[in-house]
XYZ file of C-alpha atoms in Angstrom:
652
model
C -8.488 145.963 123.510
C -8.085 149.698 122.958
C -11.098 151.915 123.540
C -11.583 155.364 122.105
C -13.706 157.673 124.249
C -15.112 160.649 122.469
C -16.799 162.277 125.467
C -14.019 162.831 127.922
C -15.125 166.237 129.121
C -17.981 167.425 131.217
C -18.694 170.054 128.566
C -20.774 168.042 126.137
C -21.166 170.847 123.631
C -17.473 171.578 123.602
C -16.654 167.902 123.091
C -18.952 167.639 120.127
C -17.358 170.733 118.665
C -13.932 169.152 119.150
C -15.094 165.978 117.394
C -16.184 168.011 114.424
C -12.932 169.914 114.335
C -10.460 167.122 114.995
C -12.225 163.758 114.669
C -13.010 161.326 117.482
C -9.911 159.786 119.029
C -7.512 161.957 117.011
C -4.091 162.259 118.508
C -3.761 165.943 117.506
C -4.487 168.684 120.074
C -7.858 170.413 119.600
C -7.777 174.202 118.575
C -10.680 176.691 119.072
C -11.037 179.645 116.629
C -13.323 182.625 117.520
C -15.338 184.475 114.888
C -14.128 188.091 114.311
C -15.724 190.652 116.686
C -18.122 192.985 114.901
C -17.503 196.788 115.354
C -20.003 198.291 117.765
C -19.014 201.953 118.079
C -19.157 204.800 115.568
C -19.632 208.475 116.346
C -19.350 211.479 114.057
C -18.409 215.098 114.722
C -19.915 217.529 114.250
C -23.463 216.180 114.367
C -24.822 219.371 112.807
C -23.164 222.259 111.013
C -23.818 225.356 108.913
C -21.487 226.661 106.204
C -21.587 228.963 103.197
C -21.439 227.667 99.630
C -17.820 228.842 99.375
C -16.488 227.144 102.507
C -15.550 223.594 103.485
C -16.215 221.476 106.557
C -13.935 219.044 108.385
C -15.761 215.885 109.542
C -14.295 213.133 111.726
C -15.454 209.727 112.996
C -14.370 207.729 115.993
C -14.925 203.993 115.605
C -13.649 200.650 116.859
C -13.615 199.313 113.298
C -9.933 198.891 112.399
C -10.907 199.016 108.743
C -12.425 202.490 109.142
C -15.507 203.882 107.430
C -16.996 204.533 104.010
C -18.178 208.102 103.356
C -21.243 209.176 101.350
C -23.151 212.452 100.960
C -26.452 213.584 99.491
C -24.822 216.603 97.858
C -21.307 217.955 97.443
C -18.012 216.066 97.514
C -15.699 214.509 100.107
C -11.907 214.545 100.061
C -11.700 210.756 100.438
C -14.162 207.850 99.996
C -12.880 206.117 103.149
C -10.959 207.026 106.285
C -9.631 205.512 109.483
C -10.936 206.387 112.911
C -9.836 209.894 113.913
C -8.821 210.919 110.393
C -10.802 213.896 109.106
C -12.312 214.203 105.659
C -13.102 217.538 104.048
C -16.592 218.217 102.741
C -17.031 220.672 99.875
C -20.666 221.688 99.287
C -22.428 222.161 96.001
C -23.173 225.663 94.747
C -26.852 225.083 95.513
C -27.982 226.140 98.970
C -29.930 223.663 101.048
C -29.605 220.911 103.644
C -27.346 217.917 102.961
C -26.373 214.766 104.837
C -22.907 213.265 105.261
C -22.891 209.612 106.347
C -20.059 207.437 107.650
C -20.652 203.654 107.480
C -18.486 201.002 109.108
C -16.489 199.004 106.533
C -16.871 195.756 108.471
C -20.410 196.257 109.787
C -22.628 197.900 107.201
C -25.462 198.231 109.702
C -23.349 200.626 111.792
C -23.377 204.264 110.643
C -23.685 207.890 111.765
C -24.649 211.088 109.956
C -24.015 214.818 110.007
C -26.591 217.351 108.812
C -25.027 220.280 106.969
C -26.980 223.435 106.111
C -25.421 225.342 103.227
C -26.351 228.982 102.703
C -25.810 231.342 99.789
C -26.661 234.430 101.875
C -24.562 237.300 100.509
C -24.312 238.952 103.921
C -26.142 241.079 106.458
C -24.716 244.428 105.447
C -27.391 246.814 106.701
C -30.000 247.385 109.407
C -32.873 244.885 109.402
C -31.261 242.920 106.566
C -32.179 244.911 103.459
C -33.157 248.284 102.035
C -36.899 247.679 102.408
C -36.217 246.951 106.130
C -38.510 243.925 106.324
C -36.118 242.098 108.674
C -36.053 238.787 106.809
C -33.294 236.321 106.014
C -35.000 233.792 103.752
C -31.732 231.934 103.093
C -31.402 230.368 106.544
C -31.297 226.585 106.158
C -29.833 225.481 109.485
C -32.318 226.909 111.988
C -35.808 225.401 111.971
C -38.698 225.191 114.417
C -37.746 221.525 114.889
C -34.171 222.098 116.065
C -34.310 225.433 117.906
C -34.829 224.096 121.411
C -32.945 223.873 124.683
C -31.422 220.504 123.733
C -29.831 221.365 120.397
C -29.641 225.193 120.438
C -27.929 227.572 122.835
C -25.160 230.032 123.544
C -21.923 229.101 121.798
C -19.532 231.868 122.820
C -19.127 235.603 123.482
C -16.723 238.227 122.180
C -15.837 241.099 124.554
C -15.517 244.734 123.481
C -14.656 247.967 125.271
C -18.170 249.433 125.596
C -21.899 248.856 125.156
C -23.087 247.729 121.705
C -26.220 249.539 120.525
C -25.595 249.026 116.802
C -26.902 245.867 115.140
C -24.070 243.385 114.441
C -23.325 242.934 110.734
C -22.317 239.615 109.141
C -19.839 239.235 106.282
C -19.250 235.810 104.659
C -16.016 234.585 103.078
C -13.990 237.696 103.853
C -10.367 237.423 102.758
C -8.172 238.229 105.746
C -4.479 237.472 105.482
C -4.968 235.200 102.482
C -7.682 233.033 104.085
C -11.460 233.287 103.926
C -13.447 233.790 107.104
C -17.034 234.513 108.057
C -16.859 237.695 110.122
C -19.143 239.554 112.508
C -18.634 243.328 112.788
C -19.385 245.049 116.097
C -19.249 248.782 116.937
C -19.082 250.084 120.499
C -20.079 253.216 122.368
C -16.398 253.925 122.959
C -15.874 254.512 119.233
C -14.268 251.123 118.616
C -14.909 248.664 115.786
C -14.196 244.926 115.941
C -14.003 242.131 113.376
C -14.592 238.734 115.014
C -14.677 235.279 113.500
C -18.401 234.613 113.203
C -18.007 230.871 113.861
C -14.923 230.214 116.020
C -15.310 229.244 119.666
C -13.644 230.567 121.746
C -13.809 234.016 120.197
C -11.187 234.994 117.605
C -10.507 238.691 116.930
C -9.097 239.533 113.491
C -8.761 243.258 114.128
C -10.102 246.090 116.218
C -9.728 249.860 115.839
C -10.476 252.715 118.199
C -11.407 255.715 116.069
C -10.602 258.583 118.442
C -7.987 261.194 117.465
C -5.253 262.185 119.935
C -6.519 264.661 122.529
C -10.111 263.409 122.332
C -12.254 260.816 124.043
C -15.682 259.285 123.437
C -18.708 261.313 124.489
C -20.364 261.191 127.890
C -23.905 261.285 129.205
C -22.687 263.774 131.812
C -22.567 266.418 129.072
C -26.312 266.136 128.511
C -29.326 266.695 130.733
C -30.779 263.264 130.040
C -30.219 259.655 131.021
C -31.543 258.453 127.683
C -28.195 256.810 126.858
C -25.621 256.008 129.532
C -22.765 256.275 130.267
C -20.735 256.528 127.021
C -21.704 258.029 123.672
C -19.758 256.884 120.652
C -20.868 254.779 117.675
C -24.619 254.572 118.184
C -26.229 254.198 114.745
C -25.824 250.837 113.003
C -23.072 251.008 110.337
C -23.553 249.947 106.731
C -21.299 247.786 104.556
C -20.486 247.945 100.859
C -19.833 244.304 100.034
C -18.539 245.109 96.554
C -15.666 247.261 97.818
C -15.206 245.639 101.225
C -15.886 248.890 103.078
C -17.779 249.620 106.284
C -19.205 253.108 106.943
C -19.996 254.445 110.408
C -20.263 257.683 112.388
C -18.270 258.332 115.561
C -18.978 260.892 118.265
C -16.091 262.192 120.376
C -15.012 265.295 122.260
C -11.940 267.279 123.163
C -10.809 267.953 126.724
C -12.432 271.373 126.430
C -15.781 269.729 125.689
C -15.976 270.452 121.960
C -17.842 267.636 120.228
C -17.001 266.102 116.870
C -18.861 263.738 114.580
C -16.992 262.000 111.764
C -18.005 259.663 108.959
C -15.468 256.853 108.628
C -14.903 254.417 105.774
C -12.878 251.386 106.911
C -11.347 248.486 105.017
C -13.198 245.356 106.135
C -10.068 243.224 105.855
C -7.979 245.126 108.407
C -9.910 248.137 109.732
C -7.659 250.701 108.051
C -9.115 254.023 106.939
C -9.984 254.306 103.259
C -8.796 257.283 101.231
C -10.546 260.537 102.292
C -11.637 258.984 105.595
C -12.745 260.277 108.014
C -14.959 263.170 106.924
C -15.841 265.788 109.546
C -19.560 266.472 110.048
C -19.763 269.972 111.488
C -21.514 273.336 111.246
C -20.575 273.594 107.587
C -23.696 271.454 107.058
C -26.379 274.115 106.585
C -29.764 274.761 105.023
C -31.778 277.968 104.611
C -34.155 278.434 107.537
C -35.288 280.782 110.288
C -35.458 278.364 113.226
C -32.003 279.275 114.536
C -32.751 283.009 114.689
C -31.149 283.855 111.360
C -31.521 282.940 107.718
C -29.470 279.746 108.081
C -29.720 276.604 110.177
C -26.419 274.840 110.895
C -25.655 271.346 112.140
C -24.536 271.056 115.790
C -22.281 267.998 116.339
C -22.993 267.986 120.076
C -26.776 268.378 120.080
C -27.514 266.111 117.123
C -27.736 262.427 118.026
C -26.826 259.981 115.269
C -29.353 257.335 116.352
C -30.730 256.017 113.052
C -28.867 253.314 111.176
C -26.872 254.329 108.118
C -27.960 253.449 104.582
C -26.037 252.943 101.340
C -27.870 253.427 98.050
C -26.532 254.008 94.545
C -23.068 254.994 95.761
C -24.254 257.388 98.461
C -24.070 256.858 102.242
C -27.044 258.418 104.057
C -26.859 259.492 107.700
C -29.747 260.817 109.824
C -29.962 262.567 113.193
C -32.331 263.541 116.001
C -31.747 264.577 119.634
C -30.361 263.498 122.959
C -33.502 263.137 125.072
C -35.366 266.008 123.337
C -32.767 268.566 124.453
C -33.403 271.712 122.404
C -32.392 273.094 120.049
C -32.189 270.185 117.630
C -33.438 269.307 114.150
C -34.133 266.328 111.978
C -31.249 266.067 109.525
C -30.408 263.596 106.806
C -27.250 263.982 104.740
C -25.749 262.017 101.856
C -22.030 261.422 101.285
C -20.336 260.072 98.185
C -19.166 256.578 99.158
C -15.769 256.981 97.474
C -14.765 260.565 98.176
C -16.839 261.077 101.367
C -17.786 264.560 100.217
C -21.311 265.670 101.073
C -23.667 265.462 98.080
C -27.073 265.941 99.740
C -28.677 267.446 102.835
C -32.267 267.780 104.035
C -33.703 269.334 107.189
C -37.176 268.245 108.324
C -38.208 271.497 110.104
C -35.916 274.468 109.340
C -38.381 277.345 109.689
C -39.805 278.908 112.839
C -43.541 279.144 113.420
C -45.308 281.735 115.526
C -45.942 280.579 119.076
C -43.324 277.839 119.099
C -39.877 278.008 120.687
C -38.560 274.875 118.974
C -38.352 273.140 115.605
C -37.338 269.466 116.287
C -38.810 266.765 113.970
C -35.881 264.438 114.609
C -35.193 261.287 112.605
C -34.498 258.522 115.117
C -37.055 255.724 114.564
C -35.688 253.749 117.565
C -32.508 253.079 115.622
C -34.059 252.125 112.273
C -32.584 253.155 108.936
C -34.566 254.932 106.215
C -36.248 252.476 103.840
C -35.956 252.547 100.024
C -38.019 251.353 97.093
C -36.746 249.958 93.775
C -36.445 253.505 92.379
C -34.179 254.489 95.289
C -36.790 256.774 96.834
C -36.199 257.190 100.568
C -38.911 256.727 103.207
C -38.541 257.913 106.790
C -40.703 258.977 109.741
C -40.108 262.032 111.900
C -40.697 262.614 115.589
C -42.296 265.505 117.458
C -41.813 268.937 115.940
C -43.198 271.792 113.908
C -45.534 271.154 111.014
C -46.743 273.542 108.343
C -46.940 271.217 105.333
C -44.514 273.457 103.426
C -41.061 273.087 104.934
C -41.739 271.754 108.442
C -42.793 268.124 108.797
C -42.889 266.985 112.401
C -44.697 263.681 113.088
C -44.777 262.799 109.414
C -43.944 260.107 106.882
C -41.668 261.541 104.193
C -40.812 260.327 100.704
C -37.568 261.844 99.461
C -36.119 261.594 95.975
C -32.405 260.739 95.828
C -31.988 261.470 92.102
C -30.326 264.837 92.629
C -29.494 265.484 96.262
C -32.494 265.027 98.558
C -35.903 266.535 97.871
C -39.333 265.878 99.308
C -41.744 264.497 96.747
C -44.578 263.323 99.036
C -45.629 263.124 102.672
C -48.276 261.969 105.105
C -49.100 263.668 108.407
C -51.822 262.394 110.787
C -54.830 264.633 111.301
C -54.015 264.895 115.032
C -50.404 266.021 114.530
C -50.760 268.997 116.874
C -51.994 266.765 119.702
C -49.239 264.240 119.025
C -46.621 266.967 119.180
C -47.942 268.430 122.428
C -48.092 265.017 124.084
C -44.643 263.746 123.025
C -46.314 260.974 121.039
C -43.887 260.649 118.118
C -45.172 259.115 114.929
C -41.500 258.456 114.223
C -40.730 256.329 117.278
C -40.884 253.348 114.921
C -39.330 252.610 111.549
C -40.878 252.293 108.091
C -41.041 249.112 105.992
C -41.582 248.967 102.227
C -43.755 246.002 101.205
C -43.158 243.941 98.080
C -45.209 245.054 95.100
C -48.654 243.460 95.002
C -50.284 242.080 91.829
C -51.671 244.511 89.272
C -55.170 243.392 90.265
C -54.698 244.652 93.828
C -56.445 247.814 94.930
C -53.053 249.288 95.881
C -49.857 247.825 94.474
C -47.198 249.802 96.345
C -47.548 249.807 100.117
C -45.487 250.825 103.107
C -46.209 250.482 106.800
C -44.978 252.078 110.013
C -46.173 252.966 113.465
C -45.468 255.130 116.477
C -46.421 255.880 120.037
C -50.019 256.751 119.186
C -52.292 259.239 120.871
C -52.444 258.490 124.577
C -49.526 256.124 123.944
C -51.998 253.573 122.640
C -49.962 252.873 119.519
C -51.072 253.152 115.920
C -50.109 251.468 112.665
C -50.365 253.292 109.333
C -50.580 251.541 105.960
C -49.763 253.959 103.136
C -49.882 254.002 99.357
C -46.315 254.793 98.277
C -47.646 256.450 95.129
C -49.840 258.833 97.146
C -48.898 258.904 100.830
C -51.923 260.935 101.882
C -50.793 264.473 102.706
C -52.453 266.169 105.676
C -56.172 266.184 106.399
C -56.690 268.410 109.407
C -59.873 267.548 111.219
C -61.528 264.736 113.075
C -60.590 261.097 113.512
C -60.860 259.130 110.319
C -59.937 262.129 108.218
C -56.571 260.724 107.143
C -56.301 259.893 103.465
C -54.426 256.618 103.846
C -55.019 253.016 102.893
C -55.481 251.959 106.521
C -54.744 252.979 110.077
C -55.632 251.068 113.182
C -54.991 251.276 116.877
C -52.466 248.758 118.041
C -53.025 249.203 121.797
C -49.291 249.307 122.528
C -46.852 252.098 121.708
C -44.420 251.161 118.955
C -40.682 251.754 119.378
C -39.624 249.296 116.698
C -39.602 248.323 113.044
C -41.999 245.513 112.052
C -40.921 242.417 110.145
C -42.901 241.245 107.118
C -42.885 237.696 105.700
C -45.387 235.837 103.572
C -47.789 238.812 103.584
C -47.803 238.760 107.381
C -46.711 241.666 109.563
C -44.960 240.867 112.844
C -44.869 243.666 115.397
C -44.273 244.031 119.119
C -45.333 247.029 121.182
C -44.516 248.221 124.680
C -46.028 245.899 127.279
C -47.681 243.700 124.690
C -47.181 240.358 122.967
C -45.566 239.749 119.609
C -48.471 239.800 117.140
C -48.945 238.674 113.538
C -51.369 240.449 111.182
C -52.320 239.000 107.795
C -52.437 241.213 104.698
C -55.363 241.008 102.307
C -53.447 241.433 99.053
C -56.591 242.316 97.116
C -57.500 245.307 99.300
C -54.030 246.207 100.601
C -55.350 246.192 104.153
C -54.358 244.110 107.165
C -56.843 242.093 109.173
C -56.813 243.923 112.502
C -57.378 240.691 114.428
C -54.011 238.971 114.829
C -53.718 235.514 113.286
C -51.514 234.569 116.238
C -49.728 236.173 119.147
C -47.145 235.208 121.722
C -47.941 234.345 125.322
C -44.875 236.293 126.443
C -45.143 240.083 126.678
C -42.312 242.597 126.630
C -42.016 245.802 128.631
C -40.518 249.053 127.386
C -39.246 249.485 124.714
C -40.749 246.395 123.089
C -38.624 244.854 120.340
C -37.804 244.894 116.637
C -38.251 241.328 115.338
C -35.986 239.601 112.823
C -37.265 236.618 110.831
C -35.338 233.655 109.449
C -36.706 231.078 107.024
C -35.876 228.662 104.232
C -37.800 230.559 101.595
C -41.473 230.123 102.464
C -40.924 227.470 105.145
C -39.381 227.078 108.600
C -40.100 230.652 109.652
C -38.751 231.713 113.056
C -39.281 235.142 114.617
C -36.380 236.353 116.772
C -36.469 239.301 119.135
C -34.612 240.674 122.130
C -36.329 241.631 125.369
C -34.185 244.605 126.403
C -36.418 245.901 129.198
C -33.553 245.769 131.723
C -31.511 248.273 129.722
C -30.084 250.180 132.671
C -31.895 253.515 132.812
C -35.351 254.902 133.416
C -34.526 257.737 130.969
C -34.542 260.074 133.959
C -32.250 258.157 136.312
C -29.787 255.278 136.430
C -30.913 251.807 137.393
C -28.929 248.544 137.423
C -28.954 246.764 134.085
C -30.055 243.141 133.739
C -29.660 240.426 131.105
C -31.126 240.781 127.652
C -33.359 237.847 126.719
C -33.284 236.458 123.182
C -36.573 234.816 122.153
C -37.460 232.501 119.258
C -41.077 231.960 118.149
C -42.619 229.773 115.467
C -43.643 232.246 112.753
C -46.606 230.044 111.813
C -47.988 230.220 115.353
C -46.512 232.788 117.716
C -48.124 231.057 120.687
C -45.373 228.458 120.249
C -42.226 229.801 121.848
C -39.429 227.555 120.671
C -36.685 228.767 122.990
C -35.382 231.726 124.971
C -32.041 232.490 126.565
C -33.405 232.396 130.119
C -34.393 228.715 129.929
C -30.861 227.457 130.644
C -28.417 229.322 132.876
C -25.522 228.788 130.453
C -27.460 230.599 127.714
C -27.836 233.888 129.606
C -26.976 236.944 127.529
C -25.067 240.012 128.612
C -26.867 242.987 130.092
C -29.347 244.768 127.867
C -29.233 247.978 125.867
C -32.239 249.644 124.215
C -33.473 249.038 120.677
C -31.026 246.246 119.842
C -31.816 243.957 116.899
C -30.709 240.316 116.497
C -28.767 239.310 113.383
C -29.492 235.807 112.053
C -27.095 234.234 109.553
C -25.599 230.835 108.721
C -27.151 228.966 111.633
C -26.263 231.547 114.262
C -27.871 234.499 116.021
C -25.775 237.490 117.112
C -26.814 240.112 119.649
C -25.060 243.124 121.125
C -25.087 243.812 124.882
C -23.247 245.760 127.577
C -21.574 242.613 128.954
C -21.714 242.480 132.749
C -21.707 246.265 133.106
C -24.303 247.488 135.593
C -24.999 250.457 133.238
C -22.451 252.824 134.781
C -19.189 251.081 133.830
C -19.443 248.939 136.936
C -18.379 245.642 135.387
C -15.384 243.708 134.144
C -16.761 243.388 130.588
C -18.322 246.624 129.357
C -19.769 245.169 126.174
C -19.951 241.928 124.223
C -21.360 240.112 121.217
C -23.227 236.982 122.325
C -23.376 234.209 119.737
C -26.130 231.569 119.710
C -26.544 228.605 117.410
C -26.982 224.877 116.971
C -24.786 222.857 119.297
C -22.272 220.926 117.166
C -22.613 217.716 119.210
């Protein structure tokens, strides 16, 4: 008798499985078949990105799915619907700015996916100081940076680009610039050794497209040793922030250099953005042929002095004219406040204005420089220019020290209105410049408002207590000599901290930082045209001298972030040299300044280069750019004498 045993193994479960597969007592050999292994791994790079509407983005996945991934996006197009692991797809955004998501999903395991967040901006560029002609410091087309993602985990220093000297000028950002047949986002930097650089704004490590040193043979950049002040050390070259004409692809800037015999030159340059070459008619010499009638130089004419005059204010470009303004090197007399206009194409001078050309009895100076801690003149929609002067003579006729000026640009430059504080004489005697800060033109208020056309600015203040002035642009207020409260202005209020900066204004809120104080936010009552003098919020952090000019990024009316640079360790006491220390970039939630989102001292790898005074951060396309003096100790005692530090969202 033959017996068939079905359970011949100690593994009962396996035996049963064999019975099912082969039948009990079958003579065929049993075969086990495993179910396919499900993919478990899928990563995407980059995790986060920022691009312009005219650029593309390469996205790659790494996965253990041999069948690859399926691609989808919430906006824009992809070069392929599927791809294998390690094979990039190209994302092309829509023409509408915003935030979009790209998702890769495993073909075999639909529950396995990864996504990239892409912020797409239509920002035309940062072509001028503090972002625009009204100088409000806002970039409201910033979609990548938000209060939720600017933190030490996802945001930090990406790379640095070295230059040959300290960078005082604000970096300028140019999107989609055609260089050599390809489009690139570019950051423009100007150094105190009269050099200009075009860097890739996004590439890490740094990529240099071109650089030019704008010093003629037989000359060199200027030197602090030629002046009796330590206000700026050690080199003096391109100091004022340049300005860019995006339509013609031209950058305008002023160099300062000297011959071996010590003769100083200032020149207005117009450079091709694509390669740094000089445009036709460039450069234009700025010399003692610039004159105005006046008695302050001991004759009937006042002439420009290229050595004494310090080109500190940022340049401006309006209606085809480049405007350049000057003040002094550390109040070294004699000097004047000058502003001159040059035709942007021919570079011939078409306008000139002097803020205090005529002598007054009992005074041995004229002054009234235009420096505004590096700010550019502001402009309204009619191209009227607004600027603030420093200490100097005042007579209300031709001399306007410590004054707000409104100049027409219709035919040359002519004063059409002014405001001078009642205590101008005291301010002048005490070196308490009204014009230590820059002016900002506010957006027009509704017709029902008490004052529709406002501007605001502030200075050192009497006793260096700081003061903010809110003016009616249609009637600035003139001069009301007398007691406190006599000024005919919309509003003035003590700020408690001297102002060496230009405020930022967003959503009818003024953001300002004074010397030794916090960053503060003041709300505007649009009906009265006056600010509530109690801040709606303020930072915990305080900044020493010189305070800071804030820049503000947002997605329209949301996701506001206030950026500023603590440059207190700028390497001089103004009367002596001291070792420079790192600049510190700060980011605050604009809705509540008590919330500091991040700063560059939180993580050692984020440390910036050493500080210079009055620098302004540039925020564009998910990145923040600041100029520094590299690791220089302030007296050319370093291996890197200047650099652009680039911060942004970490890609992974």
